mmCIF file of C-alpha atoms and ligand atoms in Angstrom:
data_model
loop_
_atom_site.group_PDB
_atom_site.id
_atom_site.type_symbol
_atom_site.label_atom_id
_atom_site.label_comp_id
_atom_site.label_asym_id
_atom_site.label_seq_id
_atom_site.Cartn_x
_atom_site.Cartn_y
_atom_site.Cartn_z
ATOM 1 C CA UNK A 23 0.000 0.000 0.000
ATOM 2 C CA UNK A 24 1.255 3.487 -0.847
ATOM 3 C CA UNK A 25 2.412 5.360 2.255
ATOM 4 C CA UNK A 26 0.023 8.294 1.760
ATOM 5 C CA UNK A 27 -2.892 5.844 1.765
ATOM 6 C CA UNK A 28 -2.253 5.004 5.406
ATOM 7 C CA UNK A 29 -2.848 8.597 6.545
ATOM 8 C CA UNK A 30 -6.160 8.788 8.343
ATOM 9 C CA UNK A 31 -8.735 10.556 6.204
ATOM 10 C CA UNK A 32 -11.076 10.666 9.171
ATOM 11 C CA UNK A 33 -10.034 10.359 12.808
ATOM 12 C CA UNK A 34 -12.722 10.878 15.418
ATOM 13 C CA UNK A 35 -12.455 10.137 19.125
ATOM 14 C CA UNK A 36 -15.060 10.420 21.844
ATOM 15 C CA UNK A 37 -17.755 11.773 19.566
ATOM 16 C CA UNK A 38 -20.890 12.677 21.468
ATOM 17 C CA UNK A 39 -24.198 14.186 20.467
ATOM 18 C CA UNK A 40 -27.472 14.416 22.329
ATOM 19 C CA UNK A 41 -30.752 16.104 21.536
ATOM 20 C CA UNK A 42 -32.085 17.079 24.929
ATOM 21 C CA UNK A 43 -32.144 13.864 26.952
ATOM 22 C CA UNK A 44 -31.830 11.700 23.880
ATOM 23 C CA UNK A 45 -28.216 10.525 23.571
ATOM 24 C CA UNK A 46 -27.657 9.795 19.892
ATOM 25 C CA UNK A 47 -23.855 9.298 19.898
ATOM 26 C CA UNK A 48 -22.418 8.141 23.198
ATOM 27 C CA UNK A 49 -18.681 8.518 22.639
ATOM 28 C CA UNK A 50 -17.758 6.900 19.352
ATOM 29 C CA UNK A 51 -14.292 6.548 17.780
ATOM 30 C CA UNK A 52 -13.797 6.264 14.031
ATOM 31 C CA UNK A 53 -10.566 5.807 12.096
ATOM 32 C CA UNK A 54 -10.709 5.736 8.349
ATOM 33 C CA UNK A 55 -7.442 5.399 6.403
ATOM 34 C CA UNK A 56 -7.178 7.482 3.228
ATOM 35 C CA UNK A 57 -8.043 5.677 0.000
ATOM 36 C CA UNK A 58 -10.402 3.178 1.628
ATOM 37 C CA UNK A 59 -14.143 2.630 1.899
ATOM 38 C CA UNK A 60 -15.579 2.764 5.400
ATOM 39 C CA UNK A 61 -19.159 1.816 5.999
ATOM 40 C CA UNK A 62 -21.231 2.837 8.974
ATOM 41 C CA UNK A 63 -24.166 0.529 9.564
ATOM 42 C CA UNK A 64 -26.987 0.734 12.042
ATOM 43 C CA UNK A 65 -30.727 0.403 12.355
ATOM 44 C CA UNK A 66 -33.031 3.303 11.543
ATOM 45 C CA UNK A 67 -32.447 6.015 14.090
ATOM 46 C CA UNK A 68 -29.076 4.616 15.218
ATOM 47 C CA UNK A 69 -27.285 7.894 14.474
ATOM 48 C CA UNK A 70 -25.682 7.370 11.053
ATOM 49 C CA UNK A 71 -26.968 10.592 9.527
ATOM 50 C CA UNK A 72 -26.062 12.464 12.696
ATOM 51 C CA UNK A 73 -22.487 11.149 12.382
ATOM 52 C CA UNK A 74 -22.274 12.151 8.722
ATOM 53 C CA UNK A 75 -23.665 15.598 9.520
ATOM 54 C CA UNK A 76 -21.034 16.101 12.215
ATOM 55 C CA UNK A 77 -18.140 14.828 10.082
ATOM 56 C CA UNK A 78 -19.226 17.021 7.185
ATOM 57 C CA UNK A 79 -19.476 20.155 9.404
ATOM 58 C CA UNK A 80 -23.265 20.538 9.102
ATOM 59 C CA UNK A 81 -23.809 20.202 12.862
ATOM 60 C CA UNK A 82 -21.446 20.424 15.837
ATOM 61 C CA UNK A 83 -20.749 17.549 18.219
ATOM 62 C CA UNK A 84 -21.246 18.114 21.956
ATOM 63 C CA UNK A 85 -17.822 16.588 22.566
ATOM 64 C CA UNK A 86 -15.052 14.777 20.734
ATOM 65 C CA UNK A 87 -12.011 15.428 18.590
ATOM 66 C CA UNK A 88 -12.405 15.097 14.859
ATOM 67 C CA UNK A 89 -9.887 15.523 12.074
ATOM 68 C CA UNK A 90 -10.905 15.189 8.452
ATOM 69 C CA UNK A 91 -8.074 15.052 5.900
ATOM 70 C CA UNK A 92 -5.798 16.354 8.656
ATOM 71 C CA UNK A 93 -7.935 19.422 9.436
ATOM 72 C CA UNK A 94 -9.484 19.984 12.833
ATOM 73 C CA UNK A 95 -13.235 20.040 12.434
ATOM 74 C CA UNK A 96 -13.940 22.626 15.125
ATOM 75 C CA UNK A 97 -11.004 24.957 14.527
ATOM 76 C CA UNK A 98 -10.882 24.808 10.751
ATOM 77 C CA UNK A 99 -14.290 23.816 9.349
ATOM 78 C CA UNK A 100 -13.657 25.713 6.098
ATOM 79 C CA UNK A 101 -10.594 23.597 5.345
ATOM 80 C CA UNK A 102 -12.648 20.470 6.034
ATOM 81 C CA UNK A 103 -15.415 21.708 3.734
ATOM 82 C CA UNK A 104 -12.912 22.360 0.950
ATOM 83 C CA UNK A 105 -11.743 18.737 0.933
ATOM 84 C CA UNK A 106 -15.031 16.865 1.275
ATOM 85 C CA UNK A 107 -18.005 16.076 -0.894
ATOM 86 C CA UNK A 108 -21.416 15.002 0.335
ATOM 87 C CA UNK A 109 -23.943 13.222 -1.793
ATOM 88 C CA UNK A 110 -27.048 11.282 -1.009
ATOM 89 C CA UNK A 111 -30.503 11.781 0.285
ATOM 90 C CA UNK A 112 -30.675 15.488 -0.487
ATOM 91 C CA UNK A 113 -29.669 15.590 -4.103
ATOM 92 C CA UNK A 114 -28.319 18.886 -5.401
ATOM 93 C CA UNK A 115 -29.493 18.107 -8.924
ATOM 94 C CA UNK A 116 -31.889 20.598 -10.571
ATOM 95 C CA UNK A 117 -34.466 18.681 -12.617
ATOM 96 C CA UNK A 118 -35.280 21.578 -14.924
ATOM 97 C CA UNK A 119 -31.690 21.993 -16.080
ATOM 98 C CA UNK A 120 -29.792 19.633 -18.360
ATOM 99 C CA UNK A 121 -27.038 17.394 -17.014
ATOM 100 C CA UNK A 122 -24.369 19.645 -18.528
ATOM 101 C CA UNK A 123 -26.016 22.783 -17.101
ATOM 102 C CA UNK A 124 -26.078 21.225 -13.628
ATOM 103 C CA UNK A 125 -22.384 20.450 -13.860
ATOM 104 C CA UNK A 126 -21.560 23.954 -15.183
ATOM 105 C CA UNK A 127 -23.478 25.488 -12.304
ATOM 106 C CA UNK A 128 -21.412 23.420 -9.885
ATOM 107 C CA UNK A 129 -18.207 24.426 -11.665
ATOM 108 C CA UNK A 130 -19.214 28.084 -11.263
ATOM 109 C CA UNK A 131 -19.828 27.558 -7.554
ATOM 110 C CA UNK A 132 -16.267 26.254 -7.356
ATOM 111 C CA UNK A 133 -15.009 29.325 -9.298
ATOM 112 C CA UNK A 134 -13.481 27.316 -12.121
ATOM 113 C CA UNK A 135 -12.322 29.404 -15.088
ATOM 114 C CA UNK A 136 -14.020 28.932 -18.478
ATOM 115 C CA UNK A 137 -11.411 26.559 -19.921
ATOM 116 C CA UNK A 138 -11.206 24.517 -16.712
ATOM 117 C CA UNK A 139 -14.957 24.408 -16.527
ATOM 118 C CA UNK A 140 -15.323 23.107 -20.066
ATOM 119 C CA UNK A 141 -12.662 20.467 -19.531
ATOM 120 C CA UNK A 142 -14.003 19.340 -16.179
ATOM 121 C CA UNK A 143 -17.637 19.137 -17.315
ATOM 122 C CA UNK A 144 -16.752 17.190 -20.481
ATOM 123 C CA UNK A 145 -14.483 14.870 -18.492
ATOM 124 C CA UNK A 146 -17.133 14.090 -15.884
ATOM 125 C CA UNK A 147 -19.879 13.580 -18.486
ATOM 126 C CA UNK A 148 -17.608 11.087 -20.198
ATOM 127 C CA UNK A 149 -16.514 9.352 -16.986
ATOM 128 C CA UNK A 150 -20.117 8.907 -15.882
ATOM 129 C CA UNK A 151 -21.409 7.868 -19.300
ATOM 130 C CA UNK A 152 -23.670 10.904 -19.562
ATOM 131 C CA UNK A 153 -22.257 12.568 -22.678
ATOM 132 C CA UNK A 154 -25.184 11.498 -24.854
ATOM 133 C CA UNK A 155 -27.752 12.727 -22.319
ATOM 134 C CA UNK A 156 -25.814 15.899 -21.463
ATOM 135 C CA UNK A 157 -28.202 18.205 -23.356
ATOM 136 C CA UNK A 158 -31.413 16.676 -22.021
ATOM 137 C CA UNK A 159 -33.238 17.944 -18.941
ATOM 138 C CA UNK A 160 -32.585 15.851 -15.836
ATOM 139 C CA UNK A 161 -36.351 15.270 -15.467
ATOM 140 C CA UNK A 162 -36.002 12.794 -18.373
ATOM 141 C CA UNK A 163 -33.133 10.842 -16.712
ATOM 142 C CA UNK A 164 -33.483 7.365 -15.217
ATOM 143 C CA UNK A 165 -32.772 6.848 -11.511
ATOM 144 C CA UNK A 166 -29.320 5.459 -12.311
ATOM 145 C CA UNK A 167 -28.414 8.435 -14.530
ATOM 146 C CA UNK A 168 -29.568 10.856 -11.871
ATOM 147 C CA UNK A 169 -27.388 9.177 -9.225
ATOM 148 C CA UNK A 170 -24.411 9.273 -11.548
ATOM 149 C CA UNK A 171 -24.987 12.952 -12.241
ATOM 150 C CA UNK A 172 -25.342 13.630 -8.531
ATOM 151 C CA UNK A 173 -21.997 11.999 -7.810
ATOM 152 C CA UNK A 174 -20.397 13.738 -10.801
ATOM 153 C CA UNK A 175 -21.549 17.081 -9.366
ATOM 154 C CA UNK A 176 -19.876 16.239 -6.072
ATOM 155 C CA UNK A 177 -16.659 15.480 -7.953
ATOM 156 C CA UNK A 178 -16.492 18.898 -9.634
ATOM 157 C CA UNK A 179 -14.766 20.198 -6.503
ATOM 158 C CA UNK A 180 -12.274 17.305 -6.572
ATOM 159 C CA UNK A 181 -13.014 16.151 -2.994
ATOM 160 C CA UNK A 182 -10.605 13.759 -1.270
ATOM 161 C CA UNK A 183 -13.213 12.473 1.178
ATOM 162 C CA UNK A 184 -16.738 11.708 -0.005
ATOM 163 C CA UNK A 185 -19.724 10.995 2.218
ATOM 164 C CA UNK A 186 -22.034 8.744 0.257
ATOM 165 C CA UNK A 187 -25.455 8.337 1.762
ATOM 166 C CA UNK A 188 -27.460 5.448 0.320
ATOM 167 C CA UNK A 189 -25.838 5.685 -3.132
ATOM 168 C CA UNK A 190 -27.810 2.887 -4.790
ATOM 169 C CA UNK A 191 -31.212 2.919 -3.082
ATOM 170 C CA UNK A 192 -33.869 2.257 -5.690
ATOM 171 C CA UNK A 193 -31.440 1.330 -8.462
ATOM 172 C CA UNK A 194 -31.762 -1.821 -10.547
ATOM 173 C CA UNK A 195 -28.958 -4.414 -10.263
ATOM 174 C CA UNK A 196 -27.116 -3.241 -13.373
ATOM 175 C CA UNK A 197 -27.149 0.433 -12.327
ATOM 176 C CA UNK A 198 -26.068 -0.635 -8.846
ATOM 177 C CA UNK A 199 -23.065 -2.495 -10.252
ATOM 178 C CA UNK A 200 -22.169 0.510 -12.415
ATOM 179 C CA UNK A 201 -22.247 2.712 -9.326
ATOM 180 C CA UNK A 202 -20.100 0.245 -7.390
ATOM 181 C CA UNK A 203 -17.505 0.283 -10.178
ATOM 182 C CA UNK A 204 -17.472 4.092 -10.152
ATOM 183 C CA UNK A 205 -16.893 4.021 -6.389
ATOM 184 C CA UNK A 206 -14.047 1.483 -6.752
ATOM 185 C CA UNK A 207 -12.429 3.662 -9.424
ATOM 186 C CA UNK A 208 -12.568 6.690 -7.115
ATOM 187 C CA UNK A 209 -10.950 4.716 -4.311
ATOM 188 C CA UNK A 210 -8.237 3.500 -6.692
ATOM 189 C CA UNK A 211 -7.483 7.198 -7.276
ATOM 190 C CA UNK A 212 -6.961 7.646 -3.520
ATOM 191 C CA UNK A 213 -10.382 9.087 -2.642
ATOM 192 C CA UNK A 214 -11.809 8.022 0.724
ATOM 193 C CA UNK A 215 -15.445 6.974 0.853
ATOM 194 C CA UNK A 216 -17.595 7.129 3.981
ATOM 195 C CA UNK A 217 -20.586 5.018 3.056
ATOM 196 C CA UNK A 218 -23.934 4.683 4.745
ATOM 197 C CA UNK A 219 -26.274 2.131 3.276
ATOM 198 C CA UNK A 220 -29.236 -0.062 4.139
ATOM 199 C CA UNK A 221 -27.991 -2.718 1.709
ATOM 200 C CA UNK A 222 -25.636 -4.827 3.751
ATOM 201 C CA UNK A 223 -24.558 -6.621 0.569
ATOM 202 C CA UNK A 224 -23.346 -3.226 -0.640
ATOM 203 C CA UNK A 225 -21.174 -2.723 2.442
ATOM 204 C CA UNK A 226 -19.940 -6.297 2.034
ATOM 205 C CA UNK A 227 -19.057 -5.597 -1.592
ATOM 206 C CA UNK A 228 -17.378 -2.215 -1.172
ATOM 207 C CA UNK A 229 -16.219 -1.560 2.361
ATOM 208 C CA UNK A 230 -12.679 -2.204 3.580
ATOM 209 C CA UNK A 231 -13.942 -1.740 7.111
ATOM 210 C CA UNK A 232 -17.391 -1.664 8.644
ATOM 211 C CA UNK A 233 -18.562 -0.226 11.956
ATOM 212 C CA UNK A 234 -21.860 -1.227 13.465
ATOM 213 C CA UNK A 235 -23.621 1.512 15.387
ATOM 214 C CA UNK A 236 -26.141 0.589 18.064
ATOM 215 C CA UNK A 237 -27.606 2.660 20.872
ATOM 216 C CA UNK A 238 -25.047 5.400 20.431
ATOM 217 C CA UNK A 239 -21.981 3.145 20.438
ATOM 218 C CA UNK A 240 -19.862 1.269 17.946
ATOM 219 C CA UNK A 241 -20.663 -2.324 18.943
ATOM 220 C CA UNK A 242 -18.449 -4.023 16.346
ATOM 221 C CA UNK A 243 -15.811 -2.932 13.870
ATOM 222 C CA UNK A 244 -13.698 -4.741 11.311
ATOM 223 C CA UNK A 245 -13.709 -6.169 7.819
ATOM 224 C CA UNK A 246 -16.896 -7.883 6.659
ATOM 225 C CA UNK A 247 -15.127 -11.205 7.201
ATOM 226 C CA UNK A 248 -14.124 -10.233 10.780
ATOM 227 C CA UNK A 249 -17.715 -9.386 11.579
ATOM 228 C CA UNK A 250 -19.093 -12.584 10.078
ATOM 229 C CA UNK A 251 -16.639 -14.656 12.097
ATOM 230 C CA UNK A 252 -17.946 -13.092 15.290
ATOM 231 C CA UNK A 253 -21.307 -14.771 15.026
ATOM 232 C CA UNK A 254 -22.328 -18.404 14.744
ATOM 233 C CA UNK A 255 -24.748 -19.518 12.066
ATOM 234 C CA UNK A 256 -22.686 -21.285 9.397
ATOM 235 C CA UNK A 257 -24.257 -24.615 8.524
ATOM 236 C CA UNK A 258 -24.758 -27.221 5.862
ATOM 237 C CA UNK A 259 -28.371 -27.912 5.046
ATOM 238 C CA UNK A 260 -29.312 -31.396 3.919
ATOM 239 C CA UNK A 261 -32.676 -32.264 2.497
ATOM 240 C CA UNK A 262 -33.874 -35.824 2.058
ATOM 241 C CA UNK A 263 -36.427 -37.358 -0.287
ATOM 242 C CA UNK A 264 -38.359 -39.057 2.506
ATOM 243 C CA UNK A 265 -38.630 -39.623 6.227
ATOM 244 C CA UNK A 266 -36.760 -42.958 6.108
ATOM 245 C CA UNK A 267 -33.618 -41.304 4.710
ATOM 246 C CA UNK A 268 -33.932 -38.403 7.115
ATOM 247 C CA UNK A 269 -34.091 -40.807 10.058
ATOM 248 C CA UNK A 270 -31.069 -42.708 8.738
ATOM 249 C CA UNK A 271 -29.104 -39.453 8.405
ATOM 250 C CA UNK A 272 -30.115 -38.361 11.895
ATOM 251 C CA UNK A 273 -28.784 -41.672 13.234
ATOM 252 C CA UNK A 274 -25.501 -41.378 11.310
ATOM 253 C CA UNK A 275 -24.915 -37.778 12.292
ATOM 254 C CA UNK A 276 -26.090 -38.416 15.830
ATOM 255 C CA UNK A 277 -23.242 -40.882 16.198
ATOM 256 C CA UNK A 278 -20.603 -38.349 15.241
ATOM 257 C CA UNK A 279 -21.479 -35.169 17.094
ATOM 258 C CA UNK A 280 -17.853 -34.331 17.903
ATOM 259 C CA UNK A 281 -16.655 -34.427 14.306
ATOM 260 C CA UNK A 282 -19.575 -32.673 12.717
ATOM 261 C CA UNK A 283 -21.525 -30.845 15.341
ATOM 262 C CA UNK A 284 -25.002 -31.839 16.389
ATOM 263 C CA UNK A 285 -27.491 -31.810 13.539
ATOM 264 C CA UNK A 286 -30.644 -29.854 14.211
ATOM 265 C CA UNK A 287 -34.038 -29.791 12.519
ATOM 266 C CA UNK A 288 -34.873 -27.196 9.908
ATOM 267 C CA UNK A 289 -38.268 -25.542 9.397
ATOM 268 C CA UNK A 290 -38.618 -27.990 6.487
ATOM 269 C CA UNK A 291 -39.582 -31.351 8.095
ATOM 270 C CA UNK A 292 -37.384 -33.302 5.647
ATOM 271 C CA UNK A 293 -34.246 -31.186 6.205
ATOM 272 C CA UNK A 294 -31.409 -31.100 8.736
ATOM 273 C CA UNK A 295 -28.855 -28.436 9.578
ATOM 274 C CA UNK A 296 -25.334 -29.421 10.505
ATOM 275 C CA UNK A 297 -23.175 -26.684 12.054
ATOM 276 C CA UNK A 298 -20.158 -26.118 9.804
ATOM 277 C CA UNK A 299 -17.623 -23.531 8.710
ATOM 278 C CA UNK A 300 -18.547 -24.478 5.146
ATOM 279 C CA UNK A 301 -14.992 -25.572 4.278
ATOM 280 C CA UNK A 302 -14.378 -28.205 1.619
ATOM 281 C CA UNK A 303 -12.908 -30.521 4.254
ATOM 282 C CA UNK A 304 -16.008 -30.289 6.445
ATOM 283 C CA UNK A 305 -18.175 -30.975 3.418
ATOM 284 C CA UNK A 306 -16.097 -34.023 2.435
ATOM 285 C CA UNK A 307 -16.253 -35.449 5.955
ATOM 286 C CA UNK A 308 -19.998 -35.014 6.102
ATOM 287 C CA UNK A 309 -20.647 -36.561 2.690
ATOM 288 C CA UNK A 310 -18.206 -39.372 3.495
ATOM 289 C CA UNK A 311 -20.150 -40.254 6.658
ATOM 290 C CA UNK A 312 -23.465 -40.358 4.859
ATOM 291 C CA UNK A 313 -22.047 -42.275 1.879
ATOM 292 C CA UNK A 314 -20.507 -44.894 4.155
ATOM 293 C CA UNK A 315 -23.996 -45.680 5.439
ATOM 294 C CA UNK A 316 -25.559 -45.377 1.960
ATOM 295 C CA UNK A 317 -27.779 -42.475 3.020
ATOM 296 C CA UNK A 318 -28.884 -40.603 -0.075
ATOM 297 C CA UNK A 319 -29.113 -36.810 0.117
ATOM 298 C CA UNK A 320 -31.628 -35.131 -2.151
ATOM 299 C CA UNK A 321 -30.340 -31.532 -1.825
ATOM 300 C CA UNK A 322 -27.307 -30.004 -0.138
ATOM 301 C CA UNK A 323 -26.538 -26.321 0.420
ATOM 302 C CA UNK A 324 -23.839 -24.481 2.356
ATOM 303 C CA UNK A 325 -24.894 -21.472 4.416
ATOM 304 C CA UNK A 326 -22.344 -18.990 5.709
ATOM 305 C CA UNK A 327 -23.491 -16.050 7.840
ATOM 306 C CA UNK A 328 -23.907 -12.861 5.842
ATOM 307 C CA UNK A 329 -23.894 -9.288 7.056
ATOM 308 C CA UNK A 330 -27.646 -9.468 7.581
ATOM 309 C CA UNK A 331 -27.023 -12.170 10.200
ATOM 310 C CA UNK A 332 -24.281 -10.032 11.781
ATOM 311 C CA UNK A 333 -26.574 -7.033 11.843
ATOM 312 C CA UNK A 334 -29.418 -8.979 13.447
ATOM 313 C CA UNK A 335 -27.139 -10.663 15.985
ATOM 314 C CA UNK A 336 -25.204 -7.593 17.095
ATOM 315 C CA UNK A 337 -27.742 -4.791 17.041
ATOM 316 C CA UNK A 338 -30.664 -4.594 19.408
ATOM 317 C CA UNK A 339 -34.322 -4.089 18.744
ATOM 318 C CA UNK A 340 -34.377 -1.612 15.848
ATOM 319 C CA UNK A 341 -37.223 0.372 17.345
ATOM 320 C CA UNK A 342 -35.196 0.806 20.547
ATOM 321 C CA UNK A 343 -32.895 3.275 18.840
ATOM 322 C CA UNK A 344 -35.734 5.710 18.509
ATOM 323 C CA UNK A 345 -36.628 5.490 22.181
ATOM 324 C CA UNK A 346 -35.376 8.126 24.527
ATOM 325 C CA UNK A 347 -32.286 7.128 26.507
ATOM 326 C CA UNK A 348 -31.164 9.362 29.324
ATOM 327 C CA UNK A 349 -27.599 9.991 30.341
HETATM 328 P P1 ATP B 418 -32.032 6.366 9.413
HETATM 329 O O1 ATP B 418 -31.426 5.053 8.998
HETATM 330 O O2 ATP B 418 -33.470 6.206 9.749
HETATM 331 O O3 ATP B 418 -31.719 7.495 8.516
HETATM 332 P P2 ATP B 418 -29.981 7.274 11.267
HETATM 333 O O4 ATP B 418 -29.137 6.180 11.831
HETATM 334 O O5 ATP B 418 -29.405 8.067 10.185
HETATM 335 O O6 ATP B 418 -31.383 6.674 10.859
HETATM 336 P P3 ATP B 418 -30.242 9.753 12.681
HETATM 337 O O7 ATP B 418 -30.975 10.468 11.597
HETATM 338 O O8 ATP B 418 -28.821 10.104 12.879
HETATM 339 O O9 ATP B 418 -30.374 8.176 12.506
HETATM 340 O O10 ATP B 418 -31.048 9.985 14.026
HETATM 341 C C1 ATP B 418 -30.651 9.431 15.264
HETATM 342 C C2 ATP B 418 -31.639 9.830 16.333
HETATM 343 O O11 ATP B 418 -31.523 11.218 16.600
HETATM 344 C C3 ATP B 418 -33.088 9.581 15.959
HETATM 345 O O12 ATP B 418 -33.746 9.037 17.072
HETATM 346 C C4 ATP B 418 -33.617 10.944 15.617
HETATM 347 O O13 ATP B 418 -34.978 11.036 15.948
HETATM 348 C C5 ATP B 418 -32.792 11.839 16.503
HETATM 349 N N1 ATP B 418 -32.581 13.189 15.905
HETATM 350 C C6 ATP B 418 -31.943 13.461 14.763
HETATM 351 N N2 ATP B 418 -31.916 14.795 14.516
HETATM 352 C C7 ATP B 418 -32.574 15.374 15.539
HETATM 353 C C8 ATP B 418 -32.911 16.742 15.879
HETATM 354 N N3 ATP B 418 -32.547 17.766 15.090
HETATM 355 N N4 ATP B 418 -33.610 16.934 17.001
HETATM 356 C C9 ATP B 418 -33.969 15.920 17.798
HETATM 357 N N5 ATP B 418 -33.692 14.627 17.552
HETATM 358 C C10 ATP B 418 -33.006 14.346 16.433
#
């Protein structure tokens, strides 16, 4: 990894925010290395937007030290603002203007000269595959085109840290993959992405590190793989053609609990679940046992915990986050 990529793009310690008696952030620490994707996950009301608003200077924390791209958030908010871009729920796109006009307007806000403006707008239209639609009003754009334009507008100012709020909500799978590729390309250029999303598969796909926010605290942090390892739930599911085979399998597996873990019933009456890490070796051992006793398996599938499982296991009742907690 290039040495500059290890600089923290965001370093926050002891971040606190309360609205009256309602403690939203109860002392959270965040460290995001430059040139990486960091995803903040949490149930509705967990405080994700509040965190993004603080880190992007829109609201002040009650306590905590925050540096964004090396600038102190409280002492030098203008320097922070000059290096960040925010895109998401409140799109800056004007529907009555064309894509190119929107981008030119943004270029003017950033005081680009005429030549720079022309170059930058043409470059972004090309990069985001909007050249053909550049002269059409945004009201005629698809959801995917609109998102691309929104992100392109954020990039006019050449931000080094981008806060991406729900970048692919409502997009079809192809548009979502296009957006993911755009995000990966930005990161390859050294841009840091702070991602909030409701699609855990999106965090799994993009994020180098993930933090799980619950009741005002970071309850887990790590790579997607780290988080998945923290919870049980991996199993092999076996389905049998009839009760006789199921009973035979239960007997075989019941005799080898140490090697394979105790099989448990599934909601399907003809299926069993055997705890497993899903490795090839575990699969071979299991099939070997059943084969040795001539027990035929009708269907076999390997289940590894996904981020949804992590989310459900490590965060509390989602509605709890919206309840008032007192300090
Ligand atoms: P969502 O996924 O629903 O967007 P979130 O994790 O982004 O949720 P926040 O918007 O940060 O959550 O809100 C966290 C909590 O703070 C919520 O309970 C919300 O009601 C409360 N809150 C946010 N802004 C204010 C405010 N200006 N005044 C009072 N309470 C607020």
